[in-house]
Coordinates of C-alpha atoms in Angstrom, one line a residue:
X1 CA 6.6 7.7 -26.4
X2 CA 2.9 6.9 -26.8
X3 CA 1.0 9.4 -28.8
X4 CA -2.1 7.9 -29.8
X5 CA -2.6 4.0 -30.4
X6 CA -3.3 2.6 -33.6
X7 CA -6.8 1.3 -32.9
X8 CA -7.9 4.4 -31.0
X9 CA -10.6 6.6 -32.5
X10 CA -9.7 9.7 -30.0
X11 CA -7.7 12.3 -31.7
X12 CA -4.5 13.8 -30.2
X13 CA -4.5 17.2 -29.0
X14 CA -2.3 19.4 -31.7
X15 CA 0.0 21.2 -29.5
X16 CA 1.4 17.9 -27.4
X17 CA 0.5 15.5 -29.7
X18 CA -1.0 13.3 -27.1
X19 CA -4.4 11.3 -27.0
X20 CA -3.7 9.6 -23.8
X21 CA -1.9 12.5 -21.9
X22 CA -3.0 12.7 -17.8
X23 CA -6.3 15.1 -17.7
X24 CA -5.1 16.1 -14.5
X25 CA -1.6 17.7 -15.6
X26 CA -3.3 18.9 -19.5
X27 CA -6.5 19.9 -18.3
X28 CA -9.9 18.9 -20.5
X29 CA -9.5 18.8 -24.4
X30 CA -11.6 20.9 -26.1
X31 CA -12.6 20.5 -29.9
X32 CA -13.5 23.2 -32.4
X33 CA -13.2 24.5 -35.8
X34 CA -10.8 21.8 -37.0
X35 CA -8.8 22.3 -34.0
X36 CA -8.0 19.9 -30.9
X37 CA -6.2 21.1 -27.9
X38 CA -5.6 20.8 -24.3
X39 CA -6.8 23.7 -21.8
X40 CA -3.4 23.9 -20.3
X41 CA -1.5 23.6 -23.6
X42 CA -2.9 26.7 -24.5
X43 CA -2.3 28.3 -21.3
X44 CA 1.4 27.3 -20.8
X45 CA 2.3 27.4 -24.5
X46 CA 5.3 30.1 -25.0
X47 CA 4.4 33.4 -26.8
X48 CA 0.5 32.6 -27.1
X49 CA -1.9 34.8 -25.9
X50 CA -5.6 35.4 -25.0
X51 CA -7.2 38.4 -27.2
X52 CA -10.8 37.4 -27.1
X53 CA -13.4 36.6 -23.9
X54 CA -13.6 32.9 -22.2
X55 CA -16.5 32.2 -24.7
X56 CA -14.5 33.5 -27.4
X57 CA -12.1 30.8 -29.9
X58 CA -11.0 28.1 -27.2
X59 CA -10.6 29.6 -23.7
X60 CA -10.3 32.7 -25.2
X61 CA -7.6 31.5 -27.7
X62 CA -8.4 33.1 -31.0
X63 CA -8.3 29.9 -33.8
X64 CA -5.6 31.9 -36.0
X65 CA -3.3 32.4 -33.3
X66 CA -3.8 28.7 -32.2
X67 CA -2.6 27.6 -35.9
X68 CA 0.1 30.3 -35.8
X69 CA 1.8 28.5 -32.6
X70 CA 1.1 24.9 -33.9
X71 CA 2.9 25.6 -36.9
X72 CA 5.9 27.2 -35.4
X73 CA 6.2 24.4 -33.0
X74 CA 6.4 21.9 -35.3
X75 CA 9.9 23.8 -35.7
X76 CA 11.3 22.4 -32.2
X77 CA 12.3 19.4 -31.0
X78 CA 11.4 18.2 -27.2
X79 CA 14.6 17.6 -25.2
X80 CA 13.2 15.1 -23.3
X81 CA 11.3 12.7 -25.8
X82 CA 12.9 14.3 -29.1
X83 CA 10.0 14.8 -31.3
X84 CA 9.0 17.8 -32.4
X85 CA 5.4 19.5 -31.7
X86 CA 7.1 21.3 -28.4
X87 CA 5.3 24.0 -27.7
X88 CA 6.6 25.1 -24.2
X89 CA 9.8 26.8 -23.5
X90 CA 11.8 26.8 -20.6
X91 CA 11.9 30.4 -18.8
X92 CA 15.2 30.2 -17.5
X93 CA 17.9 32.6 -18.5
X94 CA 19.3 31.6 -21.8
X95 CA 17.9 28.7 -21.3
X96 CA 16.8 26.7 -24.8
X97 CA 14.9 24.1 -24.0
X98 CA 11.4 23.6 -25.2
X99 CA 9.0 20.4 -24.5
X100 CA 5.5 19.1 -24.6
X101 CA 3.2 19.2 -21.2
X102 CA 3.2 16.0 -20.6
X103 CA 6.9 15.4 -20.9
X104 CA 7.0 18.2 -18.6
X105 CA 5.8 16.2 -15.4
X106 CA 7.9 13.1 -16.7
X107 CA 11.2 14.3 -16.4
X108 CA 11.4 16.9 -13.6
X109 CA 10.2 20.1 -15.2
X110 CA 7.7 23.0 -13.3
X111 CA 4.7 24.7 -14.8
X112 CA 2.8 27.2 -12.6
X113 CA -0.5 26.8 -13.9
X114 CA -1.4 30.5 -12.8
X115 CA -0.7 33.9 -14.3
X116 CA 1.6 34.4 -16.3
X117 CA 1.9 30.7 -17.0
X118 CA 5.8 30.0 -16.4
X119 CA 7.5 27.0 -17.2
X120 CA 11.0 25.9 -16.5
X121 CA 13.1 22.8 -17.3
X122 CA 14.4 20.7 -14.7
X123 CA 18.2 22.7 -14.5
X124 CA 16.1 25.9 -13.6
X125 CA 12.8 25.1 -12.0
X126 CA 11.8 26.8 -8.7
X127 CA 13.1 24.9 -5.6
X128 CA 11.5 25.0 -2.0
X129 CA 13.2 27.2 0.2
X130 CA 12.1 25.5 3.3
X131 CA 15.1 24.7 6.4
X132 CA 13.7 21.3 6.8
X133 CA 14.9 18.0 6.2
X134 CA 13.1 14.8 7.2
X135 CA 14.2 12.7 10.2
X136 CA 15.0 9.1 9.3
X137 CA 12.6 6.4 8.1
X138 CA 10.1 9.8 7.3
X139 CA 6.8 8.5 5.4
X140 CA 4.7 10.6 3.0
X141 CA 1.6 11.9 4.6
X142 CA -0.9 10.8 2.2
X143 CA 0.5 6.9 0.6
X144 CA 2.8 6.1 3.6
X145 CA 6.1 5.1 1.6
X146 CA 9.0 6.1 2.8
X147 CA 10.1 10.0 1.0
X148 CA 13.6 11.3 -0.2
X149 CA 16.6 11.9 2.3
X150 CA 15.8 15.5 1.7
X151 CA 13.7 17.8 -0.6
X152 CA 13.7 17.0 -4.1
X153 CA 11.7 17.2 -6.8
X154 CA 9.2 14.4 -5.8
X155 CA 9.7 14.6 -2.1
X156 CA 7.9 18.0 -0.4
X157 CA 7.3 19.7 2.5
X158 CA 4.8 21.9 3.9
X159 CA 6.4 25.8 4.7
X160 CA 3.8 26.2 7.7
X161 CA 4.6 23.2 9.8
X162 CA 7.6 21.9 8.4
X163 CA 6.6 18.2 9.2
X164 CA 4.7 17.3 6.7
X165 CA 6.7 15.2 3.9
X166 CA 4.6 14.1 0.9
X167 CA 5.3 13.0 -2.4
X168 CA 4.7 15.3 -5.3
X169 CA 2.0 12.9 -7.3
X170 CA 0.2 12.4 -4.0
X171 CA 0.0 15.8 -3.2
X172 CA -1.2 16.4 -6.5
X173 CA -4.1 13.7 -6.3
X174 CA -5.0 15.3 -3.3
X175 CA -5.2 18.3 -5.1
X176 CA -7.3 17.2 -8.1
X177 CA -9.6 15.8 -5.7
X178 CA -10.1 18.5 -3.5
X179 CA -10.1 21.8 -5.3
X180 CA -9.4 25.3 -4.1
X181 CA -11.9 25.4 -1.8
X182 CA -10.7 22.6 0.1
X183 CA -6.7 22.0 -0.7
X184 CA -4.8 22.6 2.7
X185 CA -1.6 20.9 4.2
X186 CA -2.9 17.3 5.4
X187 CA -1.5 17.8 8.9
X188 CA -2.0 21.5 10.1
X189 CA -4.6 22.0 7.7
X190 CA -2.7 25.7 6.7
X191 CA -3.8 27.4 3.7
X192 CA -2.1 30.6 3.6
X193 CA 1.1 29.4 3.3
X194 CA 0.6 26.0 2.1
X195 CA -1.6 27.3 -1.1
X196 CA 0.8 30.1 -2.6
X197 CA 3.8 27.6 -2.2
X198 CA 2.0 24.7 -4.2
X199 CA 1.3 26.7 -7.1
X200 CA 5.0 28.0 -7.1
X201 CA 5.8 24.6 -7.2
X202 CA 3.7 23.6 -10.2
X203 CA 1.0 21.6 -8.2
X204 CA -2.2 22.5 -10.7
X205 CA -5.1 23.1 -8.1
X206 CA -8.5 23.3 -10.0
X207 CA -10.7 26.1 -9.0
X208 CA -14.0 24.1 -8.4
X209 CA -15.6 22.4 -5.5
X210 CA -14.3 19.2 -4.1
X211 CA -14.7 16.1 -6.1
X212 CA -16.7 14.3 -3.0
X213 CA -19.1 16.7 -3.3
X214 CA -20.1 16.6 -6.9
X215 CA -24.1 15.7 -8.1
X216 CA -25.1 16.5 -5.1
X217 CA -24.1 13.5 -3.1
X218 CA -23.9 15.2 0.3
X219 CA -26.2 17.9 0.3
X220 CA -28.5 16.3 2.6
X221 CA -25.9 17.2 5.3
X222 CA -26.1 20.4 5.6
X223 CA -29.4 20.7 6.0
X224 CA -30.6 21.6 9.6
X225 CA -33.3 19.1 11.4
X226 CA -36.8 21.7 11.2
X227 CA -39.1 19.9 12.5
X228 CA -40.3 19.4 16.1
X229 CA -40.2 15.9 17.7
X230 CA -42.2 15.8 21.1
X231 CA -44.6 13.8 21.7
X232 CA -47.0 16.1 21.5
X233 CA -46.4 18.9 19.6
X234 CA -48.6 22.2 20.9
X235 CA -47.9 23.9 18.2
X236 CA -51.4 25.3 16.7
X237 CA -50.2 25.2 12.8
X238 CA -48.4 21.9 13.2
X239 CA -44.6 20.3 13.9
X240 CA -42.8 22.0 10.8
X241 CA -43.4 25.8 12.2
X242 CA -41.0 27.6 13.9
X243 CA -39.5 30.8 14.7
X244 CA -36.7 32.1 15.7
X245 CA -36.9 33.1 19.5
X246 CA -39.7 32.9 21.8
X247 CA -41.8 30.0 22.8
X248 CA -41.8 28.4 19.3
X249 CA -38.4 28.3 18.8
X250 CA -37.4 25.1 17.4
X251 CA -34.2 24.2 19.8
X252 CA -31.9 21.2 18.2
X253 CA -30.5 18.6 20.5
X254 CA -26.8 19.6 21.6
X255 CA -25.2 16.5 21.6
X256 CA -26.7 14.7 18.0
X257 CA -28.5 17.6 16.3
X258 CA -30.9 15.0 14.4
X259 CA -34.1 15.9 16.8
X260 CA -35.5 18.8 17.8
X261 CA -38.5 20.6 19.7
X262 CA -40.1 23.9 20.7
X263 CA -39.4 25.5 23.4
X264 CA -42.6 25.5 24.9
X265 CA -43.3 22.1 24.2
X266 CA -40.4 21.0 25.9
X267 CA -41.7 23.5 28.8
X268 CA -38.4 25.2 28.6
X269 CA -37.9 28.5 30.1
X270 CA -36.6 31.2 28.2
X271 CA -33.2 31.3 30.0
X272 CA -32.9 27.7 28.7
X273 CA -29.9 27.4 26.1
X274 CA -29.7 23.5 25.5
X275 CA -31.5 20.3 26.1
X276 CA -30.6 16.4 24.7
X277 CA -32.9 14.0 23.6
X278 CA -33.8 10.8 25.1
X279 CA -30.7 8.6 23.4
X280 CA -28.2 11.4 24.1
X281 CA -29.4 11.4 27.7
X282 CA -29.6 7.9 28.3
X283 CA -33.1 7.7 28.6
X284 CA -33.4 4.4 26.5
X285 CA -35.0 1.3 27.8
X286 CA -32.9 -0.3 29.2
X287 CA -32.0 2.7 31.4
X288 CA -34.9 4.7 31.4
X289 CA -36.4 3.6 34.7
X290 CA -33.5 4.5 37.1
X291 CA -32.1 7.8 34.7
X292 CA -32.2 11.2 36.8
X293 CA -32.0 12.8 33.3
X294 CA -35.9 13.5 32.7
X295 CA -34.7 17.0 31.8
X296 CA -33.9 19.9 29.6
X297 CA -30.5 20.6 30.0
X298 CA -29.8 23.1 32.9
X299 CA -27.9 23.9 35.9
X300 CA -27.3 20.9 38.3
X301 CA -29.5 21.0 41.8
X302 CA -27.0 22.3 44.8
X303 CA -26.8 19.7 47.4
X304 CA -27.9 20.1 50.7
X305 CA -25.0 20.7 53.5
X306 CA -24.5 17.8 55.4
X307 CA -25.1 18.1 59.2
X308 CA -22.6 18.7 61.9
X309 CA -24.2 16.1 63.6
X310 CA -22.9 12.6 63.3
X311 CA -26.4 9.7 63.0
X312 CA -26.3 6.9 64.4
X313 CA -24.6 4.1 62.9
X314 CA -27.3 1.4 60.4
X315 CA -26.5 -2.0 61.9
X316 CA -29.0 -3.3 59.7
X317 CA -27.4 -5.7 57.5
X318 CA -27.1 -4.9 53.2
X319 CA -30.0 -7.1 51.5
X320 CA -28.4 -5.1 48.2
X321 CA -26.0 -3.9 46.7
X322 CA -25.5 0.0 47.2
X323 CA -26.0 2.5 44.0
X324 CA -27.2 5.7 42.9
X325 CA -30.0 7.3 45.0
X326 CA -33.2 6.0 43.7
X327 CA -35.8 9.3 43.0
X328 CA -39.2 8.9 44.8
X329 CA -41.6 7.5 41.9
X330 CA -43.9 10.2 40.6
X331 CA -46.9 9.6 38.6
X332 CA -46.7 9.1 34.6
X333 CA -48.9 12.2 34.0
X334 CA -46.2 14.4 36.4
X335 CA -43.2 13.1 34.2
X336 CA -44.3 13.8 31.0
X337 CA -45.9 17.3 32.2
X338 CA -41.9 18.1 33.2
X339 CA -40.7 16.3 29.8
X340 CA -43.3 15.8 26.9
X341 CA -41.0 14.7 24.3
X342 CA -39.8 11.6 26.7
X343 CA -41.3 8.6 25.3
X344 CA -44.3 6.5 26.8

């Protein structure tokens, strides 16, 4: 097993003796007073405690009690790579086997990376209780391999819907990437369930914001259009005032959202809920000359009752072919007095 290679200049964290080990599974490695550990060595090794605040030692992890359990691992011996430094112990009933984190997710063992920081060897970790199995030829959710004939240790399930099969690394990538806020079953997008039974089944979920959303890189998204776009805005201090009902209240279109307009500048009335813009409507163009959608948004005109009385039949021959109704042509200046924003 690889602990740290020769030409590396990165020391290896003390309690799993690891320079290269997966920062997703160890957590980050913090360095201080001599010392060089892994966040979730600390937290998972057996018999070691928090006595101090976050800020105090390392996580809380007082320096003296951090030598104490480095030098009384270096008394046992891994069971699944043989060397010593292992600093776990399996919590199954008189159960003797200790090992190092990483060896941990390498050879079928469990740690539930929440309070009180359990781990257990492959002959006693937790199992899913879930009456599913997968139907044949099943793929995982997430890669879309083929999963186990049943559940396993690397083939899961979701306990809410109980169709979703996914691998365990692939549900744990999804889980790095995502973070508590956002981790949910890929399919029926259940938390309640879905959460609680990850942890149980040693998925480490970190307790941050997803990774997509990091520096910032989608902030301009959620931030509402302000700003009104008729053509002529009659607002006296400008397009970027608004408030929140009345005739200055900025309404957003209700198909896109990306343009907006006052209320009163659209010549809305106030019982007026919703309007579209000119590319939601259809007023482009190309099609802007025979649209009937020169509107706000509203209720549609009822159409007059046809008469009882049959007309005469129109032997005038078709010079075209028949369509929608054309609307008698109205003046420029009466068009955009019944829609301002609609372009020239």
């Amino acid at each position: 097993m690889k602990r740290k290679a020769p030409d590396s200049q990165e020391q290896a964290c003390m309690l799993c003796r690891r320079a290269d080990a997966n920062a997703d599974i160890c957590g980050p490695k913090h360095e201080k007073g001599g010392l060089c550990v892994h966040e979730n060595c600390l937290f998972l090794a057996s018999w070691l405690f928090q006595r101090g605040s976050r800020q105090e030692g390392i996580c809380g992890f007082m320096p003296v009690d951090i030598k104490w359990k480095i030098k009384s691992a270096a008394q046992k011996r891994c069971f699944a790579c043989g060397e010593r430094g292992a600093a776990i112990a399996c919590q199954g009933k008189g159960c003797s086997r200790c090992f190092h984190l990483p060896c941990a997710s390498e050879h079928g063992c469990v740690s539930q990376f929440f309070a009180p920081f359990r781990s257990f060897c492959w002959e006693h970790r937790p199992q899913q209780a879930v009456p599913a199995r997968p139907q044949a030829q099943t793929t995982c959710l997430i890669c879309l391999e083929p999963v186990d004939d049943g559940l396993s240790y690397t083939t899961m399930v979701c306990p809410a819907c109980r169709g979703a099969w996914f691998h365990r690394g692939c549900i744990q990538g999804q889980a790095v990437h995502a973070g508590f806020s956002c981790f949910r079953c890929p399919m029926c997008k259940n938390r309640r369930k879905f959460l609680p039974e990850m942890f149980k089944m040693g998925i480490p979920i970190p307790l941050r914001a997803p990774a997509w959303e990091e520096g910032g890189r989608y902030r301009h998204l959620y931030q509402r259009h302000s700003r009104c776009d008729a053509t002529h805005c009659l607002h006296p201090r400008g397009r970027e005032q608004a408030e929140p009902t009345g005739p200055w209240e900025l309404l957003l279109c209700s198909s896109c959202a990306s343009r907006g307009a006052h209320r009163r500048c659209l010549a809305l009335a106030d019982g007026t809920a919703s309007w579209e813009c000119d590319e939601c409507a259809g007023l482009g163009p190309a099609s802007s000359a025979h649209s009937q959608l020169d509107r706000p948004t509203t209720n549609s005109q009822p159409q007059p009752a046809s008469s009882s009385s049959s007309a005469p039949p129109d032997t005038r021959s078709p010079t075209r072919q028949t369509g929608p109704e054309r609307r008698p042509s109205r003046s420029r200046t009466s068009r955009r007095s019944q829609n301002p924003y609609r372009r020239p």
